[in-house]
Structure formats: C-alpha cells, structure tokens
Amino acid sequence: QVQLVESGGGLVQPGESLRLSCAASGFDFSMATMGWYRQAPGKQRELLAQVTRRGLTNTKDSVRGRLAISRDNTKNTVSLQINSLKPEDTAVYYCNALIRLTDYWGKGTLVTVSS
C-alpha cells in the first residue's frame, strides 16, 4: 500500500536552511501529484507547495521566495528546500500524495526553529 516517509526535520536556528525529503512507495509515483503541508501548534494544516507529475509547481504566497519543492521520479522522492527559517516555521511537515483524487499522508517530521 501507499507509504510516505518524511525525513530531515530537527532543531535549527533562525536564518538557517533545511531540506526535507519524502520517500514514496506502493504506487506509481510518476503519476501522482506530490505536495508538502505543515501544521503548527494550535493551527490548521496548510498546503505549502505541490508539484505535478509533469514537474509544474505551485507554492503558497506566504512562503514563496524561500521555499522550493522538487521531485525525482527515478528515486520516488519529493523534497522541500526551506531557506531563511523563522520561528513561525516551527511545525510538523507532512508529505502528501494525490492519487486519483485521493490524499495519502506521511507521519510527518517536526521542524523546530529556535535560538
């Protein structure tokens, strides 16, 4: 079955950069739209960025310019590069796969931005 495993989270200082990765298995990765979401404490889960099977990307306005999503169809992975991290970026980051209009989720990886 579909499996999404995030990695790369941890404790970082403001201004630093981080690259998250998601390893996907159990489905035809090349046919799925992939995305990254995050959920901060006490807030709703929000979409950060998506990348289609053809490589087209869409990024949330509030993080555009310091965040980039990418995929590698030969490795079945999708990554999220986040630069200039801020304390408000602290959240659990989730990998998402949209397969035939159905959402699948990873367990998430925690990113904590603090001095």
CSV table of N, CA and C in Angstrom, one decimal:
chain,number,residue,atom,x,y,z
A,1,GLN,N,0.8,-1.2,0.0
A,1,GLN,CA,0.0,0.0,0.0
A,1,GLN,C,0.9,1.3,0.0
A,2,VAL,N,0.2,2.4,-0.1
A,2,VAL,CA,0.9,3.7,-0.2
A,2,VAL,C,1.7,3.9,1.1
A,3,GLN,N,2.9,4.3,0.9
A,3,GLN,CA,3.8,4.7,2.1
A,3,GLN,C,4.5,5.9,1.7
A,4,LEU,N,4.5,6.9,2.7
A,4,LEU,CA,5.2,8.1,2.5
A,4,LEU,C,6.0,8.4,3.8
A,5,VAL,N,7.3,8.5,3.7
A,5,VAL,CA,8.2,8.6,4.9
A,5,VAL,C,9.0,9.9,4.8
A,6,GLU,N,8.7,10.8,5.7
A,6,GLU,CA,9.4,12.1,5.7
A,6,GLU,C,10.7,12.0,6.5
A,7,SER,N,11.7,12.8,6.2
A,7,SER,CA,12.9,12.9,6.9
A,7,SER,C,13.5,14.2,6.8
A,8,GLY,N,14.4,14.6,7.7
A,8,GLY,CA,15.2,15.8,7.5
A,8,GLY,C,14.8,16.9,8.5
A,9,GLY,N,13.8,16.7,9.3
A,9,GLY,CA,13.4,17.6,10.4
A,9,GLY,C,14.4,17.6,11.5
A,10,GLY,N,14.2,18.6,12.4
A,10,GLY,CA,15.0,18.8,13.5
A,10,GLY,C,15.0,20.2,14.1
A,11,LEU,N,15.9,20.4,15.0
A,11,LEU,CA,16.1,21.7,15.6
A,11,LEU,C,17.1,22.6,14.8
A,12,VAL,N,16.6,23.7,14.4
A,12,VAL,CA,17.5,24.7,13.7
A,12,VAL,C,17.3,26.1,14.2
A,13,GLN,N,18.3,26.9,13.9
A,13,GLN,CA,18.3,28.3,14.4
A,13,GLN,C,17.7,29.2,13.3
A,14,PRO,N,17.1,30.3,13.7
A,14,PRO,CA,16.6,31.2,12.7
A,14,PRO,C,17.7,31.7,11.7
A,15,GLY,N,17.3,31.7,10.4
A,15,GLY,CA,18.2,32.1,9.4
A,15,GLY,C,18.8,31.0,8.7
A,16,GLU,N,18.8,29.8,9.3
A,16,GLU,CA,19.4,28.6,8.7
A,16,GLU,C,18.5,28.0,7.6
A,17,SER,N,19.0,27.1,6.9
A,17,SER,CA,18.2,26.4,5.8
A,17,SER,C,18.0,24.9,6.2
A,18,LEU,N,17.0,24.3,5.6
A,18,LEU,CA,16.7,22.9,5.8
A,18,LEU,C,16.2,22.3,4.6
A,19,ARG,N,16.5,21.0,4.4
A,19,ARG,CA,15.9,20.3,3.2
A,19,ARG,C,15.3,19.1,3.8
A,20,LEU,N,14.0,19.0,3.5
A,20,LEU,CA,13.2,17.8,3.9
A,20,LEU,C,13.0,16.9,2.7
A,21,SER,N,12.9,15.6,3.0
A,21,SER,CA,12.8,14.6,1.9
A,21,SER,C,11.6,13.7,2.3
A,22,CYS,N,11.0,13.2,1.2
A,22,CYS,CA,9.9,12.2,1.4
A,22,CYS,C,10.2,11.0,0.4
A,23,ALA,N,10.3,9.8,1.0
A,23,ALA,CA,10.4,8.6,0.2
A,23,ALA,C,9.1,8.0,0.0
A,24,ALA,N,8.7,7.8,-1.2
A,24,ALA,CA,7.4,7.2,-1.6
A,24,ALA,C,7.5,5.8,-2.1
A,25,SER,N,6.5,5.0,-1.8
A,25,SER,CA,6.4,3.6,-2.3
A,25,SER,C,5.0,3.1,-2.3
A,26,GLY,N,4.7,2.1,-3.0
A,26,GLY,CA,3.4,1.4,-3.1
A,26,GLY,C,2.5,2.0,-4.1
A,27,PHE,N,3.0,2.8,-5.0
A,27,PHE,CA,2.1,3.3,-6.1
A,27,PHE,C,3.0,3.9,-7.2
A,28,ASP,N,2.4,4.2,-8.3
A,28,ASP,CA,3.1,4.8,-9.4
A,28,ASP,C,3.4,6.2,-9.1
A,29,PHE,N,4.6,6.5,-8.6
A,29,PHE,CA,5.0,7.8,-8.2
A,29,PHE,C,4.9,8.8,-9.3
A,30,SER,N,5.3,8.4,-10.5
A,30,SER,CA,5.3,9.3,-11.7
A,30,SER,C,3.9,9.8,-12.1
A,31,MET,N,2.9,9.2,-11.6
A,31,MET,CA,1.5,9.6,-12.0
A,31,MET,C,0.8,10.4,-10.9
A,32,ALA,N,1.5,10.7,-9.8
A,32,ALA,CA,0.9,11.4,-8.7
A,32,ALA,C,1.3,12.8,-8.6
A,33,THR,N,0.4,13.7,-8.1
A,33,THR,CA,0.8,15.0,-7.7
A,33,THR,C,1.3,14.9,-6.3
A,34,MET,N,2.4,15.5,-6.0
A,34,MET,CA,3.0,15.4,-4.7
A,34,MET,C,3.0,16.8,-4.0
A,35,GLY,N,2.9,16.8,-2.7
A,35,GLY,CA,2.9,18.1,-2.0
A,35,GLY,C,3.5,18.0,-0.6
A,36,TRP,N,3.8,19.2,-0.1
A,36,TRP,CA,4.2,19.4,1.3
A,36,TRP,C,3.2,20.3,2.0
A,37,TYR,N,2.8,19.8,3.2
A,37,TYR,CA,2.0,20.6,4.1
A,37,TYR,C,2.7,20.8,5.4
A,38,ARG,N,2.2,21.7,6.2
A,38,ARG,CA,2.7,21.8,7.6
A,38,ARG,C,1.5,22.1,8.5
A,39,GLN,N,1.7,21.8,9.8
A,39,GLN,CA,0.7,22.1,10.8
A,39,GLN,C,1.5,22.6,12.0
A,40,ALA,N,1.3,23.9,12.3
A,40,ALA,CA,1.9,24.4,13.5
A,40,ALA,C,1.0,24.2,14.7
A,41,PRO,N,1.5,24.3,15.9
A,41,PRO,CA,0.7,24.0,17.1
A,41,PRO,C,-0.5,25.0,17.2
A,42,GLY,N,-1.7,24.4,17.4
A,42,GLY,CA,-2.9,25.2,17.5
A,42,GLY,C,-3.4,25.7,16.2
A,43,LYS,N,-2.9,25.3,15.1
A,43,LYS,CA,-3.3,25.8,13.8
A,43,LYS,C,-3.7,24.7,12.9
A,44,GLN,N,-4.4,25.1,11.8
A,44,GLN,CA,-4.9,24.1,10.8
A,44,GLN,C,-3.7,23.7,9.9
A,45,ARG,N,-3.8,22.5,9.4
A,45,ARG,CA,-2.8,22.1,8.4
A,45,ARG,C,-2.9,22.9,7.1
A,46,GLU,N,-1.8,23.4,6.6
A,46,GLU,CA,-1.8,24.2,5.5
A,46,GLU,C,-0.9,23.7,4.3
A,47,LEU,N,-1.4,23.9,3.1
A,47,LEU,CA,-0.6,23.5,2.0
A,47,LEU,C,0.5,24.5,1.7
A,48,LEU,N,1.7,24.0,1.5
A,48,LEU,CA,2.9,24.8,1.2
A,48,LEU,C,3.2,24.8,-0.2
A,49,ALA,N,3.3,23.7,-0.8
A,49,ALA,CA,3.7,23.6,-2.2
A,49,ALA,C,3.3,22.2,-2.8
A,50,GLN,N,3.0,22.2,-4.1
A,50,GLN,CA,2.7,21.0,-4.8
A,50,GLN,C,3.6,20.9,-6.1
A,51,VAL,N,3.8,19.7,-6.6
A,51,VAL,CA,4.5,19.5,-7.8
A,51,VAL,C,3.7,18.4,-8.6
A,52,THR,N,3.3,18.7,-9.8
A,52,THR,CA,2.6,17.7,-10.6
A,52,THR,C,3.5,16.7,-11.2
A,53,ARG,N,2.9,15.7,-11.8
A,53,ARG,CA,3.6,14.6,-12.4
A,53,ARG,C,4.5,15.1,-13.6
A,54,ARG,N,4.2,16.3,-14.1
A,54,ARG,CA,4.9,16.9,-15.2
A,54,ARG,C,6.0,17.9,-14.7
A,55,GLY,N,6.0,18.1,-13.4
A,55,GLY,CA,7.0,18.9,-12.8
A,55,GLY,C,6.6,20.4,-12.6
A,56,LEU,N,5.3,20.7,-12.9
A,56,LEU,CA,4.8,22.0,-12.6
A,56,LEU,C,4.6,22.2,-11.1
A,57,THR,N,5.0,23.4,-10.6
A,57,THR,CA,4.9,23.6,-9.2
A,57,THR,C,4.0,24.8,-8.9
A,58,ASN,N,3.5,24.7,-7.6
A,58,ASN,CA,2.6,25.8,-7.1
A,58,ASN,C,3.0,26.0,-5.6
A,59,THR,N,3.3,27.2,-5.2
A,59,THR,CA,3.8,27.5,-3.9
A,59,THR,C,2.9,28.5,-3.2
A,60,LYS,N,2.7,28.3,-1.9
A,60,LYS,CA,1.9,29.3,-1.2
A,60,LYS,C,2.5,30.6,-1.2
A,61,ASP,N,1.7,31.7,-1.3
A,61,ASP,CA,2.2,33.0,-1.4
A,61,ASP,C,3.1,33.4,-0.2
A,62,SER,N,2.7,33.0,1.0
A,62,SER,CA,3.3,33.5,2.2
A,62,SER,C,4.8,32.9,2.3
A,63,VAL,N,5.1,31.9,1.6
A,63,VAL,CA,6.5,31.3,1.7
A,63,VAL,C,7.2,31.4,0.4
A,64,ARG,N,6.6,31.9,-0.6
A,64,ARG,CA,7.2,31.9,-1.9
A,64,ARG,C,8.5,32.8,-1.9
A,65,GLY,N,9.5,32.3,-2.5
A,65,GLY,CA,10.8,33.0,-2.5
A,65,GLY,C,11.8,32.4,-1.6
A,66,ARG,N,11.4,31.7,-0.6
A,66,ARG,CA,12.4,31.0,0.3
A,66,ARG,C,12.0,29.5,0.5
A,67,LEU,N,11.1,29.0,-0.4
A,67,LEU,CA,10.8,27.6,-0.3
A,67,LEU,C,10.7,27.1,-1.7
A,68,ALA,N,11.1,25.9,-1.9
A,68,ALA,CA,11.1,25.2,-3.2
A,68,ALA,C,10.8,23.7,-3.1
A,69,ILE,N,9.9,23.2,-3.9
A,69,ILE,CA,9.6,21.8,-4.0
A,69,ILE,C,10.2,21.2,-5.2
A,70,SER,N,10.6,20.0,-5.1
A,70,SER,CA,11.1,19.3,-6.3
A,70,SER,C,10.9,17.8,-6.2
A,71,ARG,N,10.9,17.1,-7.3
A,71,ARG,CA,10.7,15.7,-7.3
A,71,ARG,C,11.7,15.0,-8.2
A,72,ASP,N,12.0,13.7,-7.8
A,72,ASP,CA,12.9,12.9,-8.6
A,72,ASP,C,12.2,11.6,-8.9
A,73,ASN,N,11.7,11.5,-10.1
A,73,ASN,CA,10.9,10.3,-10.5
A,73,ASN,C,11.7,9.0,-10.6
A,74,THR,N,13.0,9.2,-10.7
A,74,THR,CA,13.8,8.0,-10.8
A,74,THR,C,14.1,7.4,-9.4
A,75,LYS,N,13.9,8.2,-8.3
A,75,LYS,CA,14.1,7.8,-7.0
A,75,LYS,C,12.8,7.7,-6.1
A,76,ASN,N,11.7,8.1,-6.7
A,76,ASN,CA,10.4,8.2,-6.0
A,76,ASN,C,10.6,9.0,-4.7
A,77,THR,N,11.1,10.2,-4.9
A,77,THR,CA,11.3,11.1,-3.8
A,77,THR,C,10.8,12.5,-4.1
A,78,VAL,N,10.3,13.2,-3.1
A,78,VAL,CA,10.0,14.6,-3.3
A,78,VAL,C,10.6,15.4,-2.1
A,79,SER,N,11.2,16.5,-2.4
A,79,SER,CA,11.9,17.3,-1.4
A,79,SER,C,11.4,18.7,-1.3
A,80,LEU,N,11.7,19.3,-0.1
A,80,LEU,CA,11.3,20.6,0.2
A,80,LEU,C,12.5,21.4,0.8
A,81,GLN,N,12.9,22.4,0.0
A,81,GLN,CA,14.0,23.2,0.5
A,81,GLN,C,13.4,24.5,1.1
A,82,ILE,N,13.8,24.7,2.4
A,82,ILE,CA,13.4,25.9,3.1
A,82,ILE,C,14.6,26.7,3.5
A,83,ASN,N,14.6,28.0,3.1
A,83,ASN,CA,15.7,28.9,3.4
A,83,ASN,C,15.2,30.0,4.4
A,84,SER,N,16.2,30.6,5.0
A,84,SER,CA,15.9,31.7,6.0
A,84,SER,C,14.8,31.3,6.9
A,85,LEU,N,14.9,30.3,7.6
A,85,LEU,CA,13.9,29.8,8.5
A,85,LEU,C,13.6,30.8,9.6
A,86,LYS,N,12.3,30.8,10.0
A,86,LYS,CA,11.9,31.7,11.0
A,86,LYS,C,11.2,30.9,12.1
A,87,PRO,N,11.1,31.5,13.3
A,87,PRO,CA,10.4,30.7,14.4
A,87,PRO,C,9.0,30.3,14.0
A,88,GLU,N,8.3,31.1,13.2
A,88,GLU,CA,7.0,30.8,12.8
A,88,GLU,C,6.9,29.6,11.8
A,89,ASP,N,8.0,29.2,11.4
A,89,ASP,CA,8.1,28.0,10.5
A,89,ASP,C,8.0,26.7,11.3
A,90,THR,N,8.1,26.8,12.7
A,90,THR,CA,8.0,25.7,13.5
A,90,THR,C,6.7,24.9,13.3
A,91,ALA,N,6.8,23.7,12.9
A,91,ALA,CA,5.6,22.9,12.6
A,91,ALA,C,6.0,21.4,12.3
A,92,VAL,N,5.0,20.6,12.3
A,92,VAL,CA,5.1,19.3,11.7
A,92,VAL,C,4.9,19.4,10.2
A,93,TYR,N,5.9,18.9,9.4
A,93,TYR,CA,5.8,18.9,8.0
A,93,TYR,C,5.4,17.6,7.4
A,94,TYR,N,4.4,17.6,6.6
A,94,TYR,CA,3.8,16.3,6.0
A,94,TYR,C,4.0,16.2,4.5
A,95,CYS,N,4.3,15.0,4.1
A,95,CYS,CA,4.4,14.7,2.7
A,95,CYS,C,3.0,14.2,2.3
A,96,ASN,N,2.6,14.6,1.1
A,96,ASN,CA,1.2,14.3,0.6
A,96,ASN,C,1.3,13.7,-0.8
A,97,ALA,N,0.5,12.7,-1.1
A,97,ALA,CA,0.4,12.2,-2.5
A,97,ALA,C,-1.1,12.3,-2.9
A,98,LEU,N,-1.3,12.9,-4.0
A,98,LEU,CA,-2.7,12.9,-4.6
A,98,LEU,C,-2.8,11.9,-5.7
A,99,ILE,N,-3.5,10.8,-5.4
A,99,ILE,CA,-3.6,9.7,-6.4
A,99,ILE,C,-5.1,9.5,-6.7
A,100,ARG,N,-5.4,9.7,-7.9
A,100,ARG,CA,-6.8,9.6,-8.4
A,100,ARG,C,-7.8,10.3,-7.4
A,101,LEU,N,-7.5,11.5,-7.1
A,101,LEU,CA,-8.3,12.4,-6.3
A,101,LEU,C,-8.4,12.0,-4.8
A,102,THR,N,-7.5,11.1,-4.4
A,102,THR,CA,-7.4,10.6,-3.0
A,102,THR,C,-6.1,11.1,-2.4
A,103,ASP,N,-6.2,11.6,-1.2
A,103,ASP,CA,-5.0,12.1,-0.5
A,103,ASP,C,-4.4,11.0,0.4
A,104,TYR,N,-3.1,10.9,0.4
A,104,TYR,CA,-2.4,10.0,1.2
A,104,TYR,C,-1.3,10.8,2.0
A,105,TRP,N,-1.0,10.4,3.2
A,105,TRP,CA,-0.2,11.2,4.1
A,105,TRP,C,0.9,10.4,4.7
A,106,GLY,N,2.0,11.1,5.0
A,106,GLY,CA,3.1,10.5,5.8
A,106,GLY,C,2.8,10.8,7.2
A,107,LYS,N,3.7,10.4,8.1
A,107,LYS,CA,3.5,10.6,9.5
A,107,LYS,C,4.0,12.0,10.0
A,108,GLY,N,4.8,12.6,9.1
A,108,GLY,CA,5.3,14.0,9.4
A,108,GLY,C,6.7,14.0,10.0
A,109,THR,N,7.3,15.1,9.9
A,109,THR,CA,8.6,15.3,10.5
A,109,THR,C,8.6,16.7,11.2
A,110,LEU,N,9.1,16.8,12.4
A,110,LEU,CA,9.0,18.0,13.2
A,110,LEU,C,10.2,18.9,12.9
A,111,VAL,N,9.9,20.2,12.5
A,111,VAL,CA,10.9,21.2,12.4
A,111,VAL,C,10.7,22.2,13.5
A,112,THR,N,11.7,22.5,14.3
A,112,THR,CA,11.6,23.5,15.3
A,112,THR,C,12.7,24.5,15.1
A,113,VAL,N,12.3,25.8,14.9
A,113,VAL,CA,13.2,26.9,14.7
A,113,VAL,C,13.2,27.7,15.9
A,114,SER,N,14.4,27.7,16.6
A,114,SER,CA,14.5,28.4,17.8
A,114,SER,C,16.0,28.8,18.1
A,115,SER,N,16.2,29.8,18.8
A,115,SER,CA,17.5,30.3,19.2
A,115,SER,C,18.0,29.5,20.4
